[in-house]
């Protein structure tokens, strides 16, 4: 089944960030770009091998490359794994609560 996700876009710093770092600079433009991404989880081995056989294709360079901040993959991956773990734990708790409620009937 298909899953659609929405990610909020923060255009301006929060009051706390302004207090800590000072007012926003106008040196970096507000940029709007759109991209599509497909993520497969727990795929079967044959499908994985078929997809890997095609190799990867780099996205074309953006005209806004100089405006992007650099980031470290490792810290980003750690945050993603932590969020996944929290989500799995919360789902487990909710499933248990549903089972308890269903057993009451």
XYZ file of N, CA and C in Angstrom:
315
model
N 0.832 -1.186 0.000
C 0.000 0.000 0.000
C 0.875 1.247 0.000
N 0.370 2.297 -0.568
C 1.128 3.547 -0.681
C 1.051 4.340 0.612
N 2.114 5.024 0.907
C 2.167 5.877 2.089
C 2.579 7.272 1.643
N 1.801 8.266 2.016
C 2.162 9.654 1.721
C 2.600 10.316 3.010
N 3.672 11.061 2.942
C 4.132 11.784 4.123
C 4.243 13.263 3.794
N 4.103 14.073 4.805
C 4.248 15.509 4.658
C 5.296 15.975 5.646
N 6.221 16.781 5.170
C 7.268 17.301 6.033
C 7.106 18.810 6.139
N 7.034 19.325 7.373
C 6.888 20.776 7.505
C 8.155 21.500 7.056
N 7.984 22.658 6.518
C 9.097 23.466 6.053
C 9.178 24.707 6.927
N 10.314 24.899 7.561
C 10.495 26.052 8.430
C 11.220 27.135 7.642
N 10.551 28.249 7.397
C 11.147 29.323 6.619
C 11.855 30.361 7.483
N 11.418 30.495 8.716
C 11.969 31.540 9.569
C 12.385 30.952 10.910
N 13.399 31.534 11.562
C 13.845 31.002 12.855
C 12.807 31.257 13.951
N 12.838 30.400 14.973
C 11.946 30.580 16.117
C 12.474 31.704 16.995
N 11.658 32.153 17.944
C 12.078 33.217 18.864
C 13.308 32.787 19.657
N 13.345 31.505 20.071
C 14.504 30.995 20.815
C 15.769 31.045 19.965
N 15.649 30.679 18.694
C 16.807 30.710 17.797
C 17.289 32.141 17.566
N 16.357 33.075 17.467
C 16.741 34.482 17.296
C 17.458 34.982 18.540
N 16.940 34.602 19.733
C 17.582 35.016 20.979
C 18.990 34.437 21.087
N 19.166 33.213 20.621
C 20.467 32.546 20.727
C 21.440 33.006 19.642
N 20.976 33.120 18.405
C 21.858 33.374 17.266
C 21.754 34.771 16.669
N 20.827 35.572 17.154
C 20.636 36.892 16.570
C 19.586 36.854 15.475
N 19.261 38.004 14.909
C 18.208 38.058 13.889
C 18.614 37.334 12.609
N 17.609 36.999 11.845
C 17.839 36.273 10.591
C 18.563 37.170 9.592
N 19.504 36.586 8.911
C 20.224 37.317 7.874
C 19.488 37.177 6.549
N 19.588 38.168 5.717
C 18.947 38.089 4.406
C 19.931 37.627 3.340
N 21.087 37.159 3.764
C 22.096 36.717 2.807
C 21.701 35.419 2.110
N 20.926 34.584 2.796
C 20.487 33.329 2.190
C 19.038 33.484 1.738
N 18.752 33.174 0.495
C 17.386 33.338 -0.001
C 16.458 32.239 0.516
N 15.159 32.535 0.524
C 14.158 31.507 0.795
C 13.967 30.775 -0.526
N 14.137 29.466 -0.489
C 14.129 28.677 -1.717
C 12.975 27.690 -1.680
N 12.322 27.539 -2.807
C 11.264 26.541 -2.913
C 11.660 25.579 -4.024
N 11.841 24.337 -3.666
C 12.111 23.302 -4.652
C 11.215 22.119 -4.341
N 10.992 21.289 -5.325
C 10.132 20.121 -5.146
C 10.866 18.899 -5.657
N 10.708 17.801 -4.934
C 11.272 16.549 -5.411
C 10.379 15.414 -4.961
N 10.510 14.301 -5.626
C 9.752 13.109 -5.264
C 10.731 12.024 -4.880
N 10.344 11.245 -3.908
C 11.217 10.199 -3.393
C 10.371 8.968 -3.096
N 10.881 7.822 -3.447
C 10.200 6.565 -3.145
C 11.112 5.768 -2.221
N 10.553 5.312 -1.105
C 11.323 4.539 -0.129
C 10.656 3.182 0.028
N 11.435 2.125 -0.089
C 10.931 0.766 0.082
C 11.470 0.210 1.394
N 10.596 -0.336 2.223
C 11.000 -0.949 3.484
C 10.748 -2.455 3.414
N 11.647 -3.217 3.969
C 11.498 -4.674 4.069
C 11.143 -5.313 2.721
N 11.940 -5.011 1.703
C 11.681 -5.569 0.375
C 12.213 -6.994 0.281
N 11.664 -7.749 -0.656
C 12.165 -9.113 -0.799
C 13.482 -9.077 -1.571
N 14.288 -10.089 -1.410
C 15.657 -10.117 -1.926
C 15.709 -9.979 -3.441
N 14.816 -10.645 -4.160
C 14.819 -10.571 -5.626
C 14.566 -9.136 -6.100
N 13.618 -8.469 -5.477
C 13.315 -7.087 -5.842
C 14.511 -6.184 -5.545
N 15.124 -6.373 -4.387
C 16.294 -5.579 -3.997
C 17.426 -5.742 -5.017
N 17.713 -6.976 -5.397
C 18.791 -7.233 -6.360
C 18.484 -6.593 -7.716
N 17.220 -6.673 -8.138
C 16.825 -6.076 -9.404
C 16.995 -4.554 -9.371
N 16.622 -3.941 -8.268
C 16.763 -2.488 -8.148
C 18.232 -2.072 -8.092
N 19.048 -2.828 -7.366
C 20.474 -2.502 -7.251
C 21.202 -2.683 -8.582
N 20.717 -3.598 -9.418
C 21.352 -3.848 -10.709
C 21.267 -2.629 -11.627
N 20.278 -1.782 -11.409
C 20.121 -0.586 -12.236
C 21.076 0.530 -11.841
N 21.646 0.456 -10.670
C 22.547 1.519 -10.220
C 21.779 2.765 -9.816
N 22.504 3.767 -9.406
C 21.846 4.993 -8.966
C 22.071 6.102 -9.979
N 21.206 7.066 -9.931
C 21.304 8.204 -10.833
C 21.340 9.467 -9.979
N 22.354 10.269 -10.169
C 22.484 11.499 -9.388
C 21.479 12.535 -9.882
N 20.975 13.296 -8.929
C 20.080 14.394 -9.280
C 20.891 15.504 -9.936
N 20.279 16.240 -10.825
C 21.012 17.346 -11.446
C 21.371 18.408 -10.406
N 22.426 19.138 -10.665
C 22.847 20.193 -9.745
C 21.763 21.263 -9.665
N 21.613 21.810 -8.482
C 20.628 22.862 -8.268
C 21.280 24.221 -8.487
N 20.514 25.142 -8.992
C 21.049 26.496 -9.145
C 21.223 27.178 -7.793
N 20.727 26.532 -6.723
C 20.806 27.110 -5.382
C 21.834 26.407 -4.500
N 22.734 25.634 -5.078
C 23.696 24.861 -4.285
C 24.455 25.704 -3.268
N 24.816 26.923 -3.618
C 25.589 27.755 -2.710
C 24.781 28.160 -1.475
N 23.457 28.093 -1.535
C 22.616 28.507 -0.412
C 22.350 27.378 0.578
N 22.613 26.133 0.187
C 22.319 25.005 1.070
C 23.355 24.901 2.169
N 22.891 24.547 3.345
C 23.806 24.252 4.446
C 24.309 22.833 4.256
N 25.515 22.579 4.699
C 26.002 21.201 4.628
C 25.533 20.470 5.878
N 25.374 19.173 5.770
C 24.981 18.384 6.930
C 25.771 17.096 6.930
N 25.835 16.485 8.087
C 26.568 15.236 8.254
C 25.574 14.082 8.196
N 25.845 13.132 7.315
C 24.958 11.979 7.171
C 24.806 11.206 8.466
N 25.895 11.051 9.220
C 25.856 10.219 10.417
C 24.846 10.750 11.429
N 24.887 12.042 11.723
C 23.954 12.594 12.706
C 22.517 12.511 12.196
N 22.336 12.697 10.908
C 21.005 12.598 10.311
C 20.469 11.166 10.432
N 21.308 10.181 10.143
C 20.894 8.778 10.251
C 20.583 8.390 11.690
N 21.381 8.865 12.621
C 21.126 8.571 14.034
C 19.759 9.117 14.440
N 19.444 10.329 14.013
C 18.143 10.925 14.331
C 17.005 10.124 13.700
N 17.197 9.661 12.480
C 16.163 8.865 11.804
C 15.947 7.542 12.528
N 17.027 6.860 12.885
C 16.901 5.589 13.597
C 16.239 5.779 14.960
N 16.585 6.855 15.650
C 15.970 7.131 16.953
C 14.472 7.378 16.790
N 14.091 8.136 15.782
C 12.673 8.406 15.533
C 11.930 7.127 15.173
N 12.565 6.275 14.393
C 11.963 4.987 14.036
C 11.725 4.127 15.271
N 12.713 4.101 16.159
C 12.609 3.298 17.387
C 11.452 3.805 18.249
N 11.362 5.123 18.419
C 10.272 5.706 19.206
C 8.928 5.357 18.579
N 8.837 5.448 17.265
C 7.594 5.125 16.567
C 7.214 3.662 16.776
N 8.184 2.763 16.665
C 7.916 1.337 16.883
C 7.442 1.077 18.306
N 8.074 1.729 19.282
C 7.678 1.545 20.681
C 6.259 2.055 20.913
N 5.942 3.207 20.359
C 4.597 3.768 20.529
C 3.544 2.897 19.850
N 3.878 2.355 18.673
C 2.947 1.455 17.999
C 2.688 0.203 18.825
N 3.741 -0.332 19.430
C 3.583 -1.529 20.262
C 2.653 -1.248 21.433
N 2.816 -0.097 22.073
C 1.954 0.273 23.201
C 0.513 0.427 22.730
N 0.305 1.092 21.611
C -1.049 1.278 21.091
C -1.701 -0.050 20.721
N -0.933 -0.957 20.134
C -1.477 -2.275 19.795
C -1.903 -3.028 21.049
N -1.091 -2.932 22.102
C -1.452 -3.581 23.367
C -2.727 -2.972 23.937
N -2.849 -1.653 23.868
C -4.049 -0.992 24.377
C -5.280 -1.413 23.581
N -5.141 -1.547 22.275
C -6.260 -1.986 21.438
C -6.660 -3.411 21.800
N -5.672 -4.284 22.008
C -5.969 -5.668 22.391
C -6.723 -5.718 23.714
N -6.315 -4.899 24.665
C -6.994 -4.861 25.965
C -8.431 -4.386 25.781
N -8.618 -3.328 25.011
C -9.967 -2.808 24.785
C -10.842 -3.815 24.046
N -10.278 -4.526 23.088
C -11.054 -5.526 22.352
C -11.402 -6.722 23.223
N -10.553 -7.041 24.184
C -10.828 -8.187 25.059
C -11.916 -7.873 26.079
N -12.183 -6.603 26.329
C -13.220 -6.209 27.285
C -14.601 -6.515 26.732
N -14.787 -6.364 25.437
C -16.108 -6.587 24.815
C -16.522 -7.981 24.960
